[in-house]
XYZ file of C-alpha atoms in Angstrom:
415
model
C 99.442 63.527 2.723
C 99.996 67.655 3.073
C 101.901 67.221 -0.571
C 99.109 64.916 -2.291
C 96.570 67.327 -0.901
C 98.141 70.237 -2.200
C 98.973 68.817 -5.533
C 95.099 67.693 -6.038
C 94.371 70.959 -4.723
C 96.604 72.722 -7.520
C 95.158 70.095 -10.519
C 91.844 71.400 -9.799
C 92.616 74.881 -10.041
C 94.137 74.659 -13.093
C 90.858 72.362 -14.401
C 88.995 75.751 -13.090
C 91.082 77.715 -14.984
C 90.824 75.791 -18.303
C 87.020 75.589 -17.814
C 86.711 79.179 -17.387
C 88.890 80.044 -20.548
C 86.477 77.994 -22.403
C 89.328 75.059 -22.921
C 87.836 72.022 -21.532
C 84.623 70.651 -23.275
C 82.637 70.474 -20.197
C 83.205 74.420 -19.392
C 82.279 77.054 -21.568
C 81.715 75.322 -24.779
C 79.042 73.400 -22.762
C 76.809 75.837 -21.442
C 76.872 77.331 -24.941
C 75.357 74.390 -26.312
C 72.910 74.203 -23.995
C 72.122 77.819 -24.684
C 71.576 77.098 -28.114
C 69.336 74.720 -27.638
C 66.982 76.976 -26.358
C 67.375 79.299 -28.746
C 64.193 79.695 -31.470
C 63.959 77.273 -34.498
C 63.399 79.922 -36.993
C 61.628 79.735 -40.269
C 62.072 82.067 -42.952
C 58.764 82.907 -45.380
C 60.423 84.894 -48.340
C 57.839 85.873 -51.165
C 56.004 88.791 -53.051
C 54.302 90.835 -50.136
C 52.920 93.523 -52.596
C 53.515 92.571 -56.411
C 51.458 90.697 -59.094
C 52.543 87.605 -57.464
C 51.042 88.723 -53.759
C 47.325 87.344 -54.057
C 48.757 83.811 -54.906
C 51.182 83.411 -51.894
C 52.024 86.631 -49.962
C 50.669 87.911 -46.479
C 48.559 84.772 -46.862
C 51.477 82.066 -47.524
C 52.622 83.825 -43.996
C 49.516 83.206 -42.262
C 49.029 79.600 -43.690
C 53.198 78.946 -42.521
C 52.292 80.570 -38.733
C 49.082 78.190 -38.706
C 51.052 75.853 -39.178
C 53.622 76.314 -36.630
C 50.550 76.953 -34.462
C 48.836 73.771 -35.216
C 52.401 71.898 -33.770
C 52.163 73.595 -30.692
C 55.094 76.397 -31.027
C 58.051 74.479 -30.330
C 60.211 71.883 -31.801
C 62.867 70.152 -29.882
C 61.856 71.888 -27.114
C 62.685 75.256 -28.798
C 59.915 77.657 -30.030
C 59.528 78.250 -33.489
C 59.638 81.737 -35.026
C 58.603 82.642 -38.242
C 60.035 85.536 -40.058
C 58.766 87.317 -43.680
C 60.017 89.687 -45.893
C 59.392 90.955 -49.393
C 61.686 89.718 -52.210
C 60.112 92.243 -54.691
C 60.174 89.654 -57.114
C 64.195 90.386 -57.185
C 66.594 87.503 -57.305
C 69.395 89.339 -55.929
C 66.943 91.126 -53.319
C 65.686 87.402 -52.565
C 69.438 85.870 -52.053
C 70.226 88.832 -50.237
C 67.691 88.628 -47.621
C 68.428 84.968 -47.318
C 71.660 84.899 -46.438
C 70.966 87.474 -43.489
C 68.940 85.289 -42.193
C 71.531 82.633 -42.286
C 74.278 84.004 -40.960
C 72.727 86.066 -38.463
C 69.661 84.840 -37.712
C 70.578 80.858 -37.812
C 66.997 80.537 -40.301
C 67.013 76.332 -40.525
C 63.964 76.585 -43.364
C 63.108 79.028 -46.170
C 59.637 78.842 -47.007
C 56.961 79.552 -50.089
C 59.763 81.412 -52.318
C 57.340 82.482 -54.818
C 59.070 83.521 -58.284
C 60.992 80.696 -60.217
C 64.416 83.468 -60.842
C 63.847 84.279 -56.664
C 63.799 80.297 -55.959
C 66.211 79.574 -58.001
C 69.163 81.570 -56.322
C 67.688 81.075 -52.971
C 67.808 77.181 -53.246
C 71.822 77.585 -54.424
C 72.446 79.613 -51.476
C 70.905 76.936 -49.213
C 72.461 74.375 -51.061
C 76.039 76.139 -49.750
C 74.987 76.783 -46.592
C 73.512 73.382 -45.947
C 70.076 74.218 -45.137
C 66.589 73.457 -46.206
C 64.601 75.359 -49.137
C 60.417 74.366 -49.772
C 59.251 75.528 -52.657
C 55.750 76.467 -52.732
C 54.915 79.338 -54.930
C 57.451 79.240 -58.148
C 57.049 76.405 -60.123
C 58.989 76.295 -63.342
C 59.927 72.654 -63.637
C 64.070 72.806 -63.902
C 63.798 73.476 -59.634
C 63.628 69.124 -59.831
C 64.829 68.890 -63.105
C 68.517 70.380 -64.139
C 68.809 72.816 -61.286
C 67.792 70.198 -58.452
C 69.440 70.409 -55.425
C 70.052 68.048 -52.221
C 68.112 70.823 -49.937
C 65.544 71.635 -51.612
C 61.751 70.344 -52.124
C 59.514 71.166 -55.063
C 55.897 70.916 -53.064
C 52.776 72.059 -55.093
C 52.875 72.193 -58.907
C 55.180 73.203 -61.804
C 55.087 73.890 -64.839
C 55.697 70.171 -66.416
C 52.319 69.357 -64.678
C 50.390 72.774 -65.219
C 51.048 72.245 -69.040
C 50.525 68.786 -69.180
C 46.949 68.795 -67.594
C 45.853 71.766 -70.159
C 47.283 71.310 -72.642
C 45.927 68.251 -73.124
C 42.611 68.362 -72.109
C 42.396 71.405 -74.698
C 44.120 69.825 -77.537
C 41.907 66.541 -77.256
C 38.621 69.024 -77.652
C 39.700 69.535 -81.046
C 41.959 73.412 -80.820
C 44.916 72.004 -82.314
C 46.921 75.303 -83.406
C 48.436 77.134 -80.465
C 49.848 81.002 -79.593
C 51.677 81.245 -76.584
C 51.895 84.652 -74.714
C 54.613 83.796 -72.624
C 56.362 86.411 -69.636
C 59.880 86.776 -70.732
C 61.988 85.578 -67.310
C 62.464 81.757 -66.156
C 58.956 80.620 -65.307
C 56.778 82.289 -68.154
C 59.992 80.679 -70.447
C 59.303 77.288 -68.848
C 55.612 77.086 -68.996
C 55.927 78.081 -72.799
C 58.446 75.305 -73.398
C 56.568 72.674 -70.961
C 53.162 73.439 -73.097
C 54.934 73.208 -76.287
C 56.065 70.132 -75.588
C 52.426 68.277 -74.333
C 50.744 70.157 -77.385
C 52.986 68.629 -79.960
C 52.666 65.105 -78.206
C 49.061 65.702 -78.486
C 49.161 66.122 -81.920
C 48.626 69.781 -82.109
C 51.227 72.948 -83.163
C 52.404 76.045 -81.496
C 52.025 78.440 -84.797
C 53.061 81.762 -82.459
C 54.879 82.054 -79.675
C 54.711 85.648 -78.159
C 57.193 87.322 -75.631
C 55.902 90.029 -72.938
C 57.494 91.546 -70.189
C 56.561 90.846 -66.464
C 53.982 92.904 -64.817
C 52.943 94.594 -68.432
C 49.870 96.870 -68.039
C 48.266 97.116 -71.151
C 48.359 93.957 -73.194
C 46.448 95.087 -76.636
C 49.020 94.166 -79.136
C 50.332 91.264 -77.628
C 46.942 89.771 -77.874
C 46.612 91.542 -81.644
C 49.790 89.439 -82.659
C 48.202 86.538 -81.284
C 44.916 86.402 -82.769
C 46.172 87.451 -86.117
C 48.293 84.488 -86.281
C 45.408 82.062 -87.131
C 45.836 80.076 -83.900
C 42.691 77.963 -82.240
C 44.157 78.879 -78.795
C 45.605 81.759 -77.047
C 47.444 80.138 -74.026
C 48.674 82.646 -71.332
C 51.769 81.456 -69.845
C 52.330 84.252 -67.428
C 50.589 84.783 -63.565
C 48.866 86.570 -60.934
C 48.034 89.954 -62.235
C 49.519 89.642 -65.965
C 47.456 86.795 -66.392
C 44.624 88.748 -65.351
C 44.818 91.542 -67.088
C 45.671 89.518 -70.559
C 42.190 87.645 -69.753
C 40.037 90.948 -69.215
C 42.103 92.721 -72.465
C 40.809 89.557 -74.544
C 37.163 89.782 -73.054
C 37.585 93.227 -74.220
C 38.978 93.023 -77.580
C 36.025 90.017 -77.926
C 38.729 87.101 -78.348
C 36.934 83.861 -77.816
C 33.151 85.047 -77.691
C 32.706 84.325 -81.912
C 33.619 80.240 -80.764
C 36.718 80.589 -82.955
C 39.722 81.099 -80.521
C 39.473 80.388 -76.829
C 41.785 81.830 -74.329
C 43.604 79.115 -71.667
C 45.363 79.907 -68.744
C 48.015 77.548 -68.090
C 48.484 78.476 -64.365
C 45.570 80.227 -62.676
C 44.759 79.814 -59.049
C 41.830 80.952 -57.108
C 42.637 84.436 -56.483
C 42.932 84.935 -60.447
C 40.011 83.548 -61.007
C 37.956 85.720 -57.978
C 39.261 89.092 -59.502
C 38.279 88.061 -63.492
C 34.860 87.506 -61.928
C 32.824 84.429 -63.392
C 31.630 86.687 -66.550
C 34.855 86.872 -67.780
C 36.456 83.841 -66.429
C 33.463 81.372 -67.587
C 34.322 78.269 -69.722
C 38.124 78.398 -68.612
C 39.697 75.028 -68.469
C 42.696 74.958 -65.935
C 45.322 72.705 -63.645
C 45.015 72.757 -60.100
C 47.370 71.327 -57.490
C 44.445 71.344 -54.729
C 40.740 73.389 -54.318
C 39.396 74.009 -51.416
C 35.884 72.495 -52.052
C 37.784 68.912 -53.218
C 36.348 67.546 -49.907
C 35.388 67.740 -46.024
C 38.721 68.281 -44.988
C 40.114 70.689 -47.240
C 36.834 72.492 -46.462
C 37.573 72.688 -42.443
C 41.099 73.483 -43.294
C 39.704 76.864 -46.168
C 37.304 77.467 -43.178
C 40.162 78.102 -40.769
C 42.119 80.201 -42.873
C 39.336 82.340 -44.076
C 38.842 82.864 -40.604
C 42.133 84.227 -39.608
C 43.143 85.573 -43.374
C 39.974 86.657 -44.834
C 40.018 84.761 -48.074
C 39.828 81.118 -49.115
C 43.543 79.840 -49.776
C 44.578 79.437 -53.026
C 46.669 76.340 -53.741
C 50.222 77.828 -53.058
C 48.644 79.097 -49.382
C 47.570 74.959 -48.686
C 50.936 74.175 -50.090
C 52.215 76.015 -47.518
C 50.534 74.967 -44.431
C 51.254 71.416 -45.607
C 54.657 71.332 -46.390
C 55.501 73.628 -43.437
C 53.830 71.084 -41.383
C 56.066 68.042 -42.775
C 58.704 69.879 -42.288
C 58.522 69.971 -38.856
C 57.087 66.691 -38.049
C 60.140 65.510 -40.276
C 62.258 67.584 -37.571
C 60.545 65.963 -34.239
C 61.480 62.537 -36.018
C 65.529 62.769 -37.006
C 65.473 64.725 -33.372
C 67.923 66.984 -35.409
C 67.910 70.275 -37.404
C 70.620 69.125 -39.490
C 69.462 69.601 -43.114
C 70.721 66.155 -44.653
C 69.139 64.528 -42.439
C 65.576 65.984 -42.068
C 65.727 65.734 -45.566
C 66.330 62.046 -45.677
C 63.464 62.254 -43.154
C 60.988 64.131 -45.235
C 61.407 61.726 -47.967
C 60.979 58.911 -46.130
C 57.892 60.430 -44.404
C 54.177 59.937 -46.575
C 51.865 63.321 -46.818
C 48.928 62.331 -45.424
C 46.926 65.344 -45.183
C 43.930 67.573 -46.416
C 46.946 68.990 -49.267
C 47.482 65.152 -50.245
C 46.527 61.574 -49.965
C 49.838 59.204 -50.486
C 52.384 62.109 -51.208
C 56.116 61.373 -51.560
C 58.935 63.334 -51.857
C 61.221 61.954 -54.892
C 64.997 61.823 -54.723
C 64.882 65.171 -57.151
C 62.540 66.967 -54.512
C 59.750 66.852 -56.322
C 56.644 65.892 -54.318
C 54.567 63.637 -56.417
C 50.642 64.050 -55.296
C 47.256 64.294 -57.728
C 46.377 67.100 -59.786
C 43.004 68.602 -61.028
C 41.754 69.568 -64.156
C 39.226 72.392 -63.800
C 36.192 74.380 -65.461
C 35.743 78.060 -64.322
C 31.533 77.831 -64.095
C 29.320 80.069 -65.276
C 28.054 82.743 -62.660
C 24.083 80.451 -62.924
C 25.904 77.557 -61.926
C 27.595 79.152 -58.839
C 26.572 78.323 -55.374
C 28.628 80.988 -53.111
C 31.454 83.603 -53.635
C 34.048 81.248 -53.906
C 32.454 78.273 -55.924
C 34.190 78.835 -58.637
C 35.446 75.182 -60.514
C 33.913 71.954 -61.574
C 36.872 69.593 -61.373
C 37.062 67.192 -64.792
C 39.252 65.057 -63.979
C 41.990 64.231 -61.128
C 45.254 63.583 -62.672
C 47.476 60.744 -60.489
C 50.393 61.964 -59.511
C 52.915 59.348 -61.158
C 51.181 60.641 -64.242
C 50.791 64.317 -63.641
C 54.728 65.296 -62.770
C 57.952 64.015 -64.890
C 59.303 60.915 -64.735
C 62.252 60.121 -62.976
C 63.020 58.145 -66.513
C 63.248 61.690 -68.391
C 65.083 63.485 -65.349
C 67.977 65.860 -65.779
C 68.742 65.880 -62.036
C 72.121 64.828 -60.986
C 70.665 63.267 -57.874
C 68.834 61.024 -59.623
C 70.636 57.983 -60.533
C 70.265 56.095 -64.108
């Protein structure tokens, strides 16, 4: 008995041993799981802080992803959620940069709003490698579900396909058939041209001029020149944020579109654009929307809480935000995982049912299919209040609004 007592004696030392060393699965490697899992879910907000792209996403895109987080309750999992931001500078390298530190060393399961199609781009490659998740909110040229679609990545509020497909067509069937496109020269300006082209010729119009300009361009005077001279009906800005705005006010200026015989279109404005044109300028514009905030009662309570904390009524890409942000992590409390395969297969198979969207679904491609509005900019008589700024024309279904999965380039998408 002495012997068997001092051999069990001796076995459980050495288990001791092991477990302190970190060799048995029940030691070390055990209580650093456990650790882990109550370490912070973190979420990574990467966009344009303090370029022309900032009043469309920005400081507010952070608010509307912490209201979010908020509006769970903090935690996921039973781990708190953290939300980080930083400023890409509208730099893809600067963008992929920052991403990948938060990978590596800050574990980030989610990068978030990713404003600028070149930015987005890189970003959702990177998360693509490193198996996480990428939601695209503020860039939006249309190869993000099309050729360059990815396994981790979601497409949430517009892109270009359906920007250009709402205008240009409601513009074309009032009769201004001959087209110049002032496009900015980097992927999503380059897009939107192409995208527009397209739904102009189906409509039976022409694209007689098509005009390059670099990003964040100041004076805009013989851009616009070349344009008008070309004999076009339309002018149609495919830029953003502040180059669309100052394009719009260097028109007013130069008196394009007041004699009735060229009109000005902005193929992706948002609410913020519109707000610093003022209604003098901005009048009589016809424009796509993804969501407005006066659609309804609840995307009012939901514009009323963000003005609130933010100051400002949120333009589409901010509601984009909130909503997606929000799937996200419902999508997470359902697999009961973080793994990114599989709280993607969850967000898919989840419906958006929310003040963003009635019936939204998240293709194969990662595009989320949901309505669209076409829009009129009123006249200053007609508004009601600081921010009543559109008449919505039409709502455009969302099988009909985005492409196809028929005319897809995606290699996810199976034919």
């Amino acid at each position: 008995m002495a012997i068997y007592r001092t051999n069990a004696t001796r076995r459980l030392a050495a288990l001791a041993l092991c477990a302190g060393l970190g060799i048995s699965g029940l030691g070390i490697g055990a209580a650093t799981a456990q650790q882990a899992d109550n370490s912070p879910v973190r979420i990574g907000v990467l966009t344009d802080m303090s370029g022309l792209f900032a009043d469309i996403s920005g400081p507010g895109a952070v608010t509307a992803v912490k209201m979010a987080v908020d509006d769970f309750g903090g935690k996921v999992l039973g781990r708190p959620i953290e939300v980080l931001s930083a400023d890409h500078q509208n730099k893809a390298d600067v963008g992929v940069s920052l991403a990948r530190e938060w990978i590596d060393e800050k574990n980030v399961a989610m990068l978030a709003d990713l404003m600028n199609s070149s930015v987005a781009l890189g970003v959702m490659e990177l998360t693509k490698a490193k198996d996480r998740i990428a939601i695209v909110n503020g860039a939006s040229t249309s190869v993000i579900t099309n050729e360059k679609c990815t396994p981790n990545s979601i497409h949430y509020t517009w892109d270009t396909y359906a920007l250009a497909r709402g205008t240009a067509n409601a513009v074309v069937k009032r009769g201004k058939k001959k087209w110049a496109i002032l496009q900015a020269d980097f992927a999503y300006g380059h897009q939107l041209a192409n995208d527009s082209r397209r739904f102009v010729e189906a409509a039976g119009g022409k694209v007689v001029s098509d005009i390059k300009h670099p990003i964040n361009t100041s004076d805009f005077s013989s851009f616009l020149l070349q344009a008008q001279s070309s004999g076009a009906d339309v002018i149609a800005l495919a830029n953003g944020g502040a180059d669309t705005i100052n394009a719009i006010k260097s028109a007013a200026e130069f008196g394009i579109g007041r004699d009735g015989k060229q009109q000005v279109v902005g193929l992706a404005i948002n609410l913020n654009d519109t707000r610093a044109l003022g209604l003098a300028n901005a009048q009589g514009l016809l424009l796509t929307e993804a969501w407005y905030w006066d659609l309804n009662d609840e995307t009012r309570a939901f514009a009323k809480r963000f003005q609130e904390k933010f100051g400002k009524m949120p333009t589409s890409t901010q509601a984009g935000d909130y909503s997606s942000t929000m799937h996200y992590l419902k999508a997470v409390a359902a697999a009961g995982t973080l793994d990114a395969q599989t709280v993607m297969a969850k967000m898919r198979e989840m419906p958006i049912d929310d003040f963003f969207a009635k019936g939204g679904k998240i293709r194969i491609d990662g595009r989320m299919v949901h309505d669209m509005y076409l829009a009129e900019v009123k006249k200053p008589a007609d508004s009601k209040g600081p921010w009543d700024f559109y008449t919505i024309l039409e709502t455009i279904p969302g099988d009909q609004a985005f492409r196809p999965l028929s005319e897809s380039a995606c290699p996810l998408v199976k034919k």
